Coordinates of C-alpha atoms and ligand atoms in Angstrom, one line a residue:
X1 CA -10.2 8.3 -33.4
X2 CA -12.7 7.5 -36.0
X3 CA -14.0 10.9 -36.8
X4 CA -16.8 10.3 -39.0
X5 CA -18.3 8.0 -35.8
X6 CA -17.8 11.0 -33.6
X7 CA -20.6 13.1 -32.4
X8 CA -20.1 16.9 -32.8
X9 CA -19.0 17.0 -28.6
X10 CA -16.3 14.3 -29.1
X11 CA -15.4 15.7 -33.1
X12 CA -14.7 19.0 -30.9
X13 CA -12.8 18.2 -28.0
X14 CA -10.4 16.4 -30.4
X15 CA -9.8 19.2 -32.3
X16 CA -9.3 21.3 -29.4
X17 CA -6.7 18.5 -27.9
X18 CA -5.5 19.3 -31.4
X19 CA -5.1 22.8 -31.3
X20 CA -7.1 23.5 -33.8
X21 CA -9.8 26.1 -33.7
X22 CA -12.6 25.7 -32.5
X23 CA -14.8 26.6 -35.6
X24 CA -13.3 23.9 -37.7
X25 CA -15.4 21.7 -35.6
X26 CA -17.9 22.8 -36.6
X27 CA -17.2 23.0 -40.4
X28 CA -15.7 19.8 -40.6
X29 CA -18.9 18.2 -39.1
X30 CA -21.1 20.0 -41.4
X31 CA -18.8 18.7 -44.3
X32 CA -19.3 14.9 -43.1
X33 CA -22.7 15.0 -41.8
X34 CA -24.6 17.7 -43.7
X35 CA -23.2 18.0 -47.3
X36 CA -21.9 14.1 -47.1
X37 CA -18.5 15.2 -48.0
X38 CA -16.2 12.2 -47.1
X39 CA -12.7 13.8 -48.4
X40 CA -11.1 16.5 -46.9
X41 CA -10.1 17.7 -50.4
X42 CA -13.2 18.4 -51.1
X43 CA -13.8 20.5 -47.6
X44 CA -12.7 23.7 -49.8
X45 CA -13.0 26.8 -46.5
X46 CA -10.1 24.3 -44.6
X47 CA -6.5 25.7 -45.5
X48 CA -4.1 23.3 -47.4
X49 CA -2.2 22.6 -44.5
X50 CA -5.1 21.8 -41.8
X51 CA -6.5 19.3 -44.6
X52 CA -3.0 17.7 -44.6
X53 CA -2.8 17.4 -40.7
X54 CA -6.4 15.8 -40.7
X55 CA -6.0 13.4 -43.2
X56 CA -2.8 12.5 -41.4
X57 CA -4.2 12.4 -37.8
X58 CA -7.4 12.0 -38.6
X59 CA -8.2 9.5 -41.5
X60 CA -12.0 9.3 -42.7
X61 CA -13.5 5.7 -42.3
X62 CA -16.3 5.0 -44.5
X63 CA -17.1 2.5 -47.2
X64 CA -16.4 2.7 -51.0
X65 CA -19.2 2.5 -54.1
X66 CA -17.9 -0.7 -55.8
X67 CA -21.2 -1.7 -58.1
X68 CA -24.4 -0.5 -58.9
X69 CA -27.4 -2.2 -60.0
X70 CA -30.8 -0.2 -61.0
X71 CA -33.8 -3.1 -61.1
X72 CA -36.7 -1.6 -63.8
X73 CA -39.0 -0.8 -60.9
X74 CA -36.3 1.7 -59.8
X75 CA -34.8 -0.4 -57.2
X76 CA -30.8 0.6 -56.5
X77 CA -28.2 -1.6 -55.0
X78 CA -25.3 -0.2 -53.8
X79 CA -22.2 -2.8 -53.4
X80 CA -19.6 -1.1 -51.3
X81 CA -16.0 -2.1 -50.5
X82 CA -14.6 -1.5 -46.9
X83 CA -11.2 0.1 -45.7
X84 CA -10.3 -4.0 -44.6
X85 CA -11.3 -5.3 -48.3
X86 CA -14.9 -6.7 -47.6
X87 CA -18.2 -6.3 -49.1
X88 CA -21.8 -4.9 -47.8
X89 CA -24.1 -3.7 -49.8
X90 CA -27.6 -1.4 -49.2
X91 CA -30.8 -1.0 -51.4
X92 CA -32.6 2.2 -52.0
X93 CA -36.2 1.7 -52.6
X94 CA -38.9 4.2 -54.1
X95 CA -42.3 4.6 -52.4
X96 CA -44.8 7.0 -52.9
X97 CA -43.9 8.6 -49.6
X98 CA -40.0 9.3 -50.0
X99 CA -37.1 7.3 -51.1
X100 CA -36.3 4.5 -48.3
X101 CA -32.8 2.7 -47.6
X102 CA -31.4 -0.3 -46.1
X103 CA -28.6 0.1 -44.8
X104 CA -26.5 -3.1 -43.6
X105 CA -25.2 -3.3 -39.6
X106 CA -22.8 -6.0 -39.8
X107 CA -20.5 -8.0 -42.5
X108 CA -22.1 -11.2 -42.4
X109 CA -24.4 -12.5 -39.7
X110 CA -23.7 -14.7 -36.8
X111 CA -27.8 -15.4 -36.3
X112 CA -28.0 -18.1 -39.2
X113 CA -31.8 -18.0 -40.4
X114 CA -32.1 -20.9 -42.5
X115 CA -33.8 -18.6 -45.8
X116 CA -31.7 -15.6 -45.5
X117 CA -28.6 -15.0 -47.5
X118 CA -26.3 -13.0 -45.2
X119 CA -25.5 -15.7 -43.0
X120 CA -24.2 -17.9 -46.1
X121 CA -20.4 -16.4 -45.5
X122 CA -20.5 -16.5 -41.9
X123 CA -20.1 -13.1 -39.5
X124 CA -16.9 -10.8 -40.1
X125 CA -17.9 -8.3 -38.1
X126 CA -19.6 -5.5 -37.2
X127 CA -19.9 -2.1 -38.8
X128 CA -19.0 1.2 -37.2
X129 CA -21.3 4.4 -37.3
X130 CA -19.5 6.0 -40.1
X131 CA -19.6 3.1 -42.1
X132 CA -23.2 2.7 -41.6
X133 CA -23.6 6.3 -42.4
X134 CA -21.6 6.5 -45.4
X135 CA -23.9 3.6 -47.4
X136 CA -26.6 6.6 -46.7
X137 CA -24.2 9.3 -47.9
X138 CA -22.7 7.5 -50.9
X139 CA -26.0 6.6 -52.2
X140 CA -27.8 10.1 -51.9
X141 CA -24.6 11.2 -53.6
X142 CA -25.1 8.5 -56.4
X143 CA -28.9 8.9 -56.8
X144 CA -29.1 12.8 -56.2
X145 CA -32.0 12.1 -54.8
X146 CA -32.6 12.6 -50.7
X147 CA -33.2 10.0 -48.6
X148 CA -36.2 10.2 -46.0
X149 CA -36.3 6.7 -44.6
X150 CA -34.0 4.3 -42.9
X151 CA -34.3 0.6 -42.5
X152 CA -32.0 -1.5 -40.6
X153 CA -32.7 -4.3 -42.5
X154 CA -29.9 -5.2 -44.8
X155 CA -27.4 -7.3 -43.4
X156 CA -26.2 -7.9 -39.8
X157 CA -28.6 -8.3 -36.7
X158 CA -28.5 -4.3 -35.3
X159 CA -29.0 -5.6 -31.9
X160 CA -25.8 -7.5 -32.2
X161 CA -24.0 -4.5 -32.5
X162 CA -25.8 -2.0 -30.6
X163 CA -23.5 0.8 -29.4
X164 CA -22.6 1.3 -32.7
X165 CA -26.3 1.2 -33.9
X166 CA -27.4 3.7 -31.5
X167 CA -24.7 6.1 -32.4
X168 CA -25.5 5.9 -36.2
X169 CA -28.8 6.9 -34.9
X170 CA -27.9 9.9 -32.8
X171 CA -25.7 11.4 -35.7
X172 CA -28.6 10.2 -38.5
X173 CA -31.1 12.5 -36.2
X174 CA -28.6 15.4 -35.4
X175 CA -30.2 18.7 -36.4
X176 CA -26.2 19.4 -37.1
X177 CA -26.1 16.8 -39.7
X178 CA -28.9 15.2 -42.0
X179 CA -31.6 15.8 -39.3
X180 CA -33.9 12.8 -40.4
X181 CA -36.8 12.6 -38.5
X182 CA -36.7 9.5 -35.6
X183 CA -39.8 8.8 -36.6
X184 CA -39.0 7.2 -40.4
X185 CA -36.2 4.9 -38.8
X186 CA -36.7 1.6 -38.7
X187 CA -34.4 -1.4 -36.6
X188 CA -35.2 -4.9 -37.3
X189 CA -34.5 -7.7 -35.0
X190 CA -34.6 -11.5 -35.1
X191 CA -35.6 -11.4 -31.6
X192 CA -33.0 -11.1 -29.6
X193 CA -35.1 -10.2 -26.4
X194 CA -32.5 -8.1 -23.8
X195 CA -31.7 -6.1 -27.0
X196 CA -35.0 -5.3 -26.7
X197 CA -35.5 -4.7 -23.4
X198 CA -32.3 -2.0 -23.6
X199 CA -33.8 -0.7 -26.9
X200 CA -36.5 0.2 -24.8
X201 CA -34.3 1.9 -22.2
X202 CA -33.6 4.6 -24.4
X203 CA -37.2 5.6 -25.4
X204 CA -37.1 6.2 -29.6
X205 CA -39.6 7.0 -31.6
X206 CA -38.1 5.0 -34.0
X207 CA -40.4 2.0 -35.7
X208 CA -39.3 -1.4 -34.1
X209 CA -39.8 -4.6 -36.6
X210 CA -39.7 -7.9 -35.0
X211 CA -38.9 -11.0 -37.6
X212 CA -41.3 -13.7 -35.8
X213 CA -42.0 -16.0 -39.2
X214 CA -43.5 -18.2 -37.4
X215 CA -46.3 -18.4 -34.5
X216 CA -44.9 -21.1 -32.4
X217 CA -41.5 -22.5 -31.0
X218 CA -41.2 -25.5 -32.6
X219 CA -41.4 -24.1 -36.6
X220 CA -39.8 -20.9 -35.6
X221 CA -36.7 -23.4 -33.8
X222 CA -36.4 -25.2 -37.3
X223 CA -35.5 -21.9 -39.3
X224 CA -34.4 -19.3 -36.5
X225 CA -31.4 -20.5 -34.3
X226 CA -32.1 -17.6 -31.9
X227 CA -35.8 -19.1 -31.0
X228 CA -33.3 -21.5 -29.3
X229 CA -32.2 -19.2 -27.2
X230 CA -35.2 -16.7 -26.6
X231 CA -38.0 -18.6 -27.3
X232 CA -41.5 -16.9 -28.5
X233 CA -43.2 -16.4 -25.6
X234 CA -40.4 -14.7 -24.2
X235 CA -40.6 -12.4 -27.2
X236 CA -43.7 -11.7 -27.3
X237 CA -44.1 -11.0 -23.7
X238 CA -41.3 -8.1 -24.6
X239 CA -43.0 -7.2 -27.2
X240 CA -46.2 -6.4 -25.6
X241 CA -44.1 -4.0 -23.0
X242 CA -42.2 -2.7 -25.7
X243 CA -45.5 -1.7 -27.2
X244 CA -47.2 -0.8 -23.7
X245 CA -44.4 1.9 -22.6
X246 CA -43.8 3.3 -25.9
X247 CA -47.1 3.2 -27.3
X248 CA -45.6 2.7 -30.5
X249 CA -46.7 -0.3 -32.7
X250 CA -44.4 -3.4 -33.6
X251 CA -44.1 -4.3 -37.4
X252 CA -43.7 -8.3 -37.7
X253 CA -42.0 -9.6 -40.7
X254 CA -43.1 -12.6 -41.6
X255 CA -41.5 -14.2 -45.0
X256 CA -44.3 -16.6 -46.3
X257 CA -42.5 -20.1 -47.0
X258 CA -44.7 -22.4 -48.7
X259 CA -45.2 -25.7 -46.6
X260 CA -43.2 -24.3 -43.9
X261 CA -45.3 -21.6 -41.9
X262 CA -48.2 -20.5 -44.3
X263 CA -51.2 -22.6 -43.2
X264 CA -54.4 -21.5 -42.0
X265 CA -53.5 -23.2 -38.6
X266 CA -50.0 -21.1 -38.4
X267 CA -52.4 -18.1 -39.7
X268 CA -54.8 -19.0 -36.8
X269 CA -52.2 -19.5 -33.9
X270 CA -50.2 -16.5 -34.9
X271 CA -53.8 -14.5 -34.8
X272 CA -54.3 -16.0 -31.6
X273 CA -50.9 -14.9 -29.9
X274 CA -50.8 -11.6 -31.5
X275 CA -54.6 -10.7 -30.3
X276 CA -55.0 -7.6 -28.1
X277 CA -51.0 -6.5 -29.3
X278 CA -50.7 -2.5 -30.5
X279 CA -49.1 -4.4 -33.7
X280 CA -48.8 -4.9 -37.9
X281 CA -47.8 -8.0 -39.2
X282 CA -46.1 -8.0 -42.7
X283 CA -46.1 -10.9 -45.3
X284 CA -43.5 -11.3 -47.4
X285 CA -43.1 -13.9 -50.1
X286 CA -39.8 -15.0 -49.4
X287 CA -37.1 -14.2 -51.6
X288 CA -35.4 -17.2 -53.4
X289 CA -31.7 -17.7 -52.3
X290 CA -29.7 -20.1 -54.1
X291 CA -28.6 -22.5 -51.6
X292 CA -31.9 -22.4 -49.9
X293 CA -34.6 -25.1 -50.5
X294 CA -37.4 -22.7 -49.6
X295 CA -39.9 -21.0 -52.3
X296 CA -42.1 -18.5 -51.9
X297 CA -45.8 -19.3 -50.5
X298 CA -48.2 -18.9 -54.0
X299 CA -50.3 -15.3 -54.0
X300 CA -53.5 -17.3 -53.0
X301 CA -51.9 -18.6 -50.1
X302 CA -50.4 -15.4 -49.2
X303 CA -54.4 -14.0 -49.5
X304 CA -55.4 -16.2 -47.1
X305 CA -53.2 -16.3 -44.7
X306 CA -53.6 -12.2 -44.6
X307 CA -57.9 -12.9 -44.4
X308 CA -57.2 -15.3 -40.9
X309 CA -55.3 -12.8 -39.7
X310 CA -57.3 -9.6 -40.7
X311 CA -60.5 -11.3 -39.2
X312 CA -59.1 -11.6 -36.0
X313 CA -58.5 -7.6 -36.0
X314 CA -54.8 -7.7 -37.2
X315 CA -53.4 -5.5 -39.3
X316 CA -51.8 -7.2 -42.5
X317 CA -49.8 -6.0 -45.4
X318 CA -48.0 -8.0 -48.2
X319 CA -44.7 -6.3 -48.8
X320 CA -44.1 -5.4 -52.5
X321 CA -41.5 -7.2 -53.9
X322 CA -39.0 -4.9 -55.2
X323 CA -35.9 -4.9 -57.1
X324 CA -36.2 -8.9 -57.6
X325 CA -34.3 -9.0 -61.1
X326 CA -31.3 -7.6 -59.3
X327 CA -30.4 -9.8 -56.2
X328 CA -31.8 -7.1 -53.9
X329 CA -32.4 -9.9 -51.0
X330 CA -30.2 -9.5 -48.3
X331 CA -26.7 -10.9 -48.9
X332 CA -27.2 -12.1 -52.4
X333 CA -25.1 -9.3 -53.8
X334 CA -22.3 -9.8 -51.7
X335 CA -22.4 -13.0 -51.9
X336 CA -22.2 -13.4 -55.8
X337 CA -19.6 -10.8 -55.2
X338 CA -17.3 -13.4 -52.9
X339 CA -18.4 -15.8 -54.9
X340 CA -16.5 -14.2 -58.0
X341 CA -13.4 -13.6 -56.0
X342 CA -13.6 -17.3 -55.0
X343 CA -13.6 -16.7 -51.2
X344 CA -17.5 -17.3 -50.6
Ligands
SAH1 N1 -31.2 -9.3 -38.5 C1 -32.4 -8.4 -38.6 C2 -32.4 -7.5 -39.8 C3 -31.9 -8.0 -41.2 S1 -32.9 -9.0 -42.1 C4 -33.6 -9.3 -38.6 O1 -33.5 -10.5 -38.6 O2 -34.7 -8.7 -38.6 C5 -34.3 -8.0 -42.7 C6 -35.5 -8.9 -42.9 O3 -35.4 -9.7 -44.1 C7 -35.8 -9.9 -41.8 O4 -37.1 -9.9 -41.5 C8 -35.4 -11.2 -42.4 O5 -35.9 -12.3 -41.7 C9 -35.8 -11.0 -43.8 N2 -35.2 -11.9 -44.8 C10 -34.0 -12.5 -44.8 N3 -33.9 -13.3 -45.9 C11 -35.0 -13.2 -46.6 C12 -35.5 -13.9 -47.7 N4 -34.7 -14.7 -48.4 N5 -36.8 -13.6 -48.1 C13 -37.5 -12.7 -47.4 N6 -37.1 -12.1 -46.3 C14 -35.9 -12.4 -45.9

């Protein structure tokens, strides 16, 4: 049993198979969830003994702090160590409207886009809810400062590891527990379109943000694997009923890479398959990784790009690079990390 996973329902009837009373479900899931506690020591209304018998029988899963970096913009990344000795690591973010994370889903990645870091040292595995929970705890514990938004957008593909994902969600929303609003959640995907299509199942109002990087199959091939297997069509098509039944709007990522996808041509394609879509398309200068021969499209570029697409009645912003003296791309921290211990 991996109790800081549980919901409140299956925390209980543990206890109660247990024998333990019934009200030290409750606390004990207000310790984890509501004042972050991850140590029974620190639960202080639990007798001596009862802490003993949990730790024993009931052993809290959740990831380490192992490094901190603070970038001068105010940028935090948190490297954390995991009960199996790997690395993941989140970034906490300040914007005007509240303090944002990204949180990682998976050690590693198994979906190999050709620009992003956390594929470099190939996929471990995937996370558990607790885990992804206690990179949110730790770091409101670090900062003292509260966290109101969540972005799956560190490493891992969510979809990839969805169970998991969607239970990190139900105990991140629990009015038990932190109680953050569904609304400022969001779950990026490289496009992995029957991940989708279940995401949808379930109705969130959570924000869904679509990588697309590119506005046809034969560029988006060349960097993204997974256009291999779902091409863009197929996504988009999703898309648009992902957006029709949930009326909420789709963010697409794009990361600018000069010579690659930032043309007025791409800019004109991508307006054209985007046109009539309840969606936002976000530019991103890309990020410089070390192996990686790509370099980030020049501001101009970027300018235009965002006029094509703005004249065609499409929504553009161009992300705010943050944290950039600190390795606060996806996978760079870890990887220097590996890199150090020599098993990169
Ligand atoms: N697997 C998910 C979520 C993790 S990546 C996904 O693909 O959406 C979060 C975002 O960062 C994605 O849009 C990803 O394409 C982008 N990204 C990865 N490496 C980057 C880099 N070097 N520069 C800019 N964006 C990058």
């Amino acid at each position: 049993m991996d109790i800081l996973s549980a919901t409140f329902d299956e925390l209980s009837s543990v206890f109660k198979e247990n024998s333990i009373q019934g009200f030290r479900a409750s606390q004990v899931y207000e310790w984890l969830h509501k004042h972050q506690v991850l140590n029974y020591d620190e639960m202080t209304n639990l007798p001596k003994a009862l802490r003993e018998e949990l730790k024993e029988k009931l052993p809290i899963v959740c990831c380490s702090p192992a490094g901190k970096q603070t970038a001068s913009d105010g940028t935090v990344k948190m490297l954390y160590s995991l009960h199996d000795g790997d690395y993941i690591e989140c970034v906490i973010m300040k914007y005007k409207y509240g303090n944002t994370i990204c949180v990682s889903s998976q050690v590693g990645c198994k979906m190999g886009c050709a620009f992003c870091a956390s594929t470099l040292g190939g996929f471990k595995r995937c996370l558990s809810a607790g885990e992804m929970l206690s990179q949110i705890y730790l770091a409101q514990k670090e900062t003292g400062e509260r966290i109101s938004h969540v972005v799956l957008m560190g490493m891992g593909e969510p979809l990839d590891n969805f169970d998991n994902v969607m239970r990190f969600i139900e105990l991140l929303t629990d009015e038990k527990g932190q109680n953050l609003s569904m609304r400022n959640i969001s779950l990026s995907t490289c496009g992995i379109v029957p991940g989708i299509e279940k995401l949808l199942g379930k109705r969130l109002q959570l924000t869904l943000s679509v990588s697309l990087h590119a506005p046809n199959d034969e560029i988006r091939s060349g960097i993204m694997p997974v256009n291999n297997r779902y091409h863009i069509g197929e996504l988009l098509d999703m898309c648009r009923k992902y957006t029709k039944i949930t009326s909420r709007r789709i963010s697409f990522e794009y990361a600018m890479l000069s010579g690659v996808n930032d043309s007025d041509e791409c800019a004109d394609e991508l307006a054209r398959r985007l046109k009539g879509m309840l969606c936002h398309v976000n530019l991103i200068p890309v990020n410089k990784v070390e192996e990686s021969p790509f370099t980030p499209s020049s501001p101009e570029r970027v300018k235009k790009f965002a006029a094509i697409l703005e004249k065609s009645g499409i929504t553009v912003t161009v992300r705010r690079k943050l944290g950039s003296d600190i390795d606060a791309s996806c996978g760079q921290l870890r990887r220097k990390k590996n890199a150090e211990r020599g098993t990169a």
